[in-house]
């Protein structure tokens, strides 16, 4: 592949080419993949509907590009190194040839269980090899995968399975997480109560637990694997056929199914992987994200495999058995490129230096950060104590909807500035918009971050509801893709992400809509109304602060808090537990009934003066009460 940029001058030149002649630029890159039939036209687009098509009428299968095409030159190279939760358990390694075989077998299991091209398969698995294999097996036969993070609750799964109208679920008996073992299959059983679309549940064995197996619906994966052979031809897919649906939170209550398609996503995840991390053939690469999130899709599975890399997958958590676990794994496998989230860095920072100083970390060459703004303190700690000031730290900004990295330094090539994502990748055309919807052209400014031209990995639609895609991303500023983030641009054109400007909060790199959490709180029978805001949190980036009105002020507030948390855990999952719950008798509302979240955010931040003009509120006194009761 000859599209890895080698210097900042080359980046500048390539960037210009990508903007001046995007079609020629991307055609040149796409040509280096395996296509079953070449495209007729590189790009067809408008942001009004929106309608974006890359590599029109091109035919391919992404797994041929991830696996088959490497077999000749990299057949015996390691594709996957899997490290279990418990350091005493043996790790697993698969070469490209072995992974190819596993994927084909799994694809045959899916076929035997009635899955066809276009069917939706939900995958609710812990971070075990079967997760990666299932994702690729779906892609192999043209089924659309929808991975659901294994921390979501039964209700959250039920919503997603229902929306995707999935016919099959792949899950496991249970999962390991630090010292805990969690009965995953039981969660699926609960999620499927009353469901009518799911015909089959395929269960992988991880803990060896006896689980309930519903007759006629549930099958064990190891039994199914005995029935299949190792060959499975790759289904021919149109470049614009759906590859996957991944649910993510927005500013309304219901998560939306972000759709990515085969051709553009393939080109984008590979191109961004190689360039941002400056991947080289012998590198061992480790992304700590769960495959349940987009980072796991693009930079644990697809990007690295498309590039023929060795990718590490870790089942456990950074603090088990102790806070040196990440660094122990880096030394164990000689990891060269390490990609993680600021929240993990901050929690390891808080655990003390001893845990990191006891490892050599000599193999590291490049460090990456993703998912939320990285504060300067964490950036420096990562740079000094992990990278020993010899590894570039790339702060990569992107979203589920962008499919891959949009703003980032190219490791070792672009200038670095702590807390700044940096310059746009080739093909990315960011602009900042002011309060009036006008483009801000100069530098040293701040505005709403939008994109004015499509890149190959852009979201195509929201599953089953195209208008929602239009409304969420393309309606605020007609003709532009709106990211939902605010950003600053410095004098050198480097971007710094400020954070969300919509009702989305980012807790430990996980996205939640405030409305989604409010809906869960409001399910409690004693709750009349609630309002949720984010507030700065030392480890998580943002914490969740909930203001709750009950039918009467709770006599035992701690008890009521526990019940509310229970309701959230039941409707979303433990990951959305609020940090603070304050009972109030009212919320600051305008006369038209709109909640003034700005005031609630300030109080949650501990700011009780300069709350701005509160005279337009329906009941200005409520603000004093809220300040007084603030936690
Ligand atoms: O607010 C931005 C933040 O995460 C949001 C996207 O979340 P999600 O779709 O879950 O994807 C996370 C992984 C790509 C963005 O709108 N975000 C992501 N990366 C960064 C970031 N904020 C600041 N700096 C980043 N590097």
PDB file of N, CA, C and O in Angstrom, residues 54 199 201 236 273 290 297 306 328 424 449 511:
ATOM      1  N   UNK A  54     -20.549   6.219  -1.945  1.00  0.00           N
ATOM      2  CA  UNK A  54     -19.150   6.131  -2.386  1.00  0.00           C
ATOM      3  C   UNK A  54     -18.960   4.857  -3.192  1.00  0.00           C
ATOM      4  O   UNK A  54     -19.543   3.820  -2.883  1.00  0.00           O
ATOM      5  N   UNK A 199     -35.228 -15.663  16.116  1.00  0.00           N
ATOM      6  CA  UNK A 199     -35.514 -17.090  15.903  1.00  0.00           C
ATOM      7  C   UNK A 199     -34.477 -17.968  16.578  1.00  0.00           C
ATOM      8  O   UNK A 199     -34.713 -19.126  16.858  1.00  0.00           O
ATOM      9  N   UNK A 201     -30.808 -18.148  19.190  1.00  0.00           N
ATOM     10  CA  UNK A 201     -29.778 -17.560  20.058  1.00  0.00           C
ATOM     11  C   UNK A 201     -28.603 -18.531  20.063  1.00  0.00           C
ATOM     12  O   UNK A 201     -28.765 -19.705  20.406  1.00  0.00           O
ATOM     13  N   UNK A 236     -20.933 -11.513  -2.360  1.00  0.00           N
ATOM     14  CA  UNK A 236     -20.665 -10.267  -3.095  1.00  0.00           C
ATOM     15  C   UNK A 236     -21.583  -9.169  -2.571  1.00  0.00           C
ATOM     16  O   UNK A 236     -22.799  -9.314  -2.579  1.00  0.00           O
ATOM     17  N   UNK A 273      -6.367   4.302   9.896  1.00  0.00           N
ATOM     18  CA  UNK A 273      -5.533   3.472  10.781  1.00  0.00           C
ATOM     19  C   UNK A 273      -4.061   3.603  10.400  1.00  0.00           C
ATOM     20  O   UNK A 273      -3.205   3.902  11.228  1.00  0.00           O
ATOM     21  N   UNK A 290     -13.740  -1.576  23.759  1.00  0.00           N
ATOM     22  CA  UNK A 290     -14.604  -2.741  23.590  1.00  0.00           C
ATOM     23  C   UNK A 290     -15.196  -2.721  22.172  1.00  0.00           C
ATOM     24  O   UNK A 290     -15.526  -1.654  21.646  1.00  0.00           O
ATOM     25  N   UNK A 297     -14.913  -1.364  16.713  1.00  0.00           N
ATOM     26  CA  UNK A 297     -15.206  -1.771  15.331  1.00  0.00           C
ATOM     27  C   UNK A 297     -14.070  -1.349  14.395  1.00  0.00           C
ATOM     28  O   UNK A 297     -13.523  -2.140  13.654  1.00  0.00           O
ATOM     29  N   UNK A 306      -7.600  -4.940   8.045  1.00  0.00           N
ATOM     30  CA  UNK A 306      -7.475  -4.500   6.654  1.00  0.00           C
ATOM     31  C   UNK A 306      -6.018  -4.203   6.332  1.00  0.00           C
ATOM     32  O   UNK A 306      -5.540  -4.451   5.232  1.00  0.00           O
ATOM     33  N   UNK A 328       1.593  -4.302  32.015  1.00  0.00           N
ATOM     34  CA  UNK A 328       2.089  -5.675  32.014  1.00  0.00           C
ATOM     35  C   UNK A 328       1.814  -6.311  30.638  1.00  0.00           C
ATOM     36  O   UNK A 328       2.666  -7.002  30.081  1.00  0.00           O
ATOM     37  N   UNK A 424      -7.146  18.312  10.306  1.00  0.00           N
ATOM     38  CA  UNK A 424      -8.044  17.311   9.706  1.00  0.00           C
ATOM     39  C   UNK A 424      -7.273  16.286   8.884  1.00  0.00           C
ATOM     40  O   UNK A 424      -6.253  16.608   8.283  1.00  0.00           O
ATOM     41  N   UNK A 449     -18.770  22.748  15.376  1.00  0.00           N
ATOM     42  CA  UNK A 449     -17.968  21.998  14.400  1.00  0.00           C
ATOM     43  C   UNK A 449     -18.869  21.269  13.403  1.00  0.00           C
ATOM     44  O   UNK A 449     -19.702  20.456  13.789  1.00  0.00           O
ATOM     45  N   UNK A 511     -21.300   7.658  25.490  1.00  0.00           N
ATOM     46  CA  UNK A 511     -22.240   8.715  25.169  1.00  0.00           C
ATOM     47  C   UNK A 511     -23.634   8.406  25.675  1.00  0.00           C
ATOM     48  O   UNK A 511     -24.147   7.329  25.425  1.00  0.00           O
TER      49      UNK A 511
END
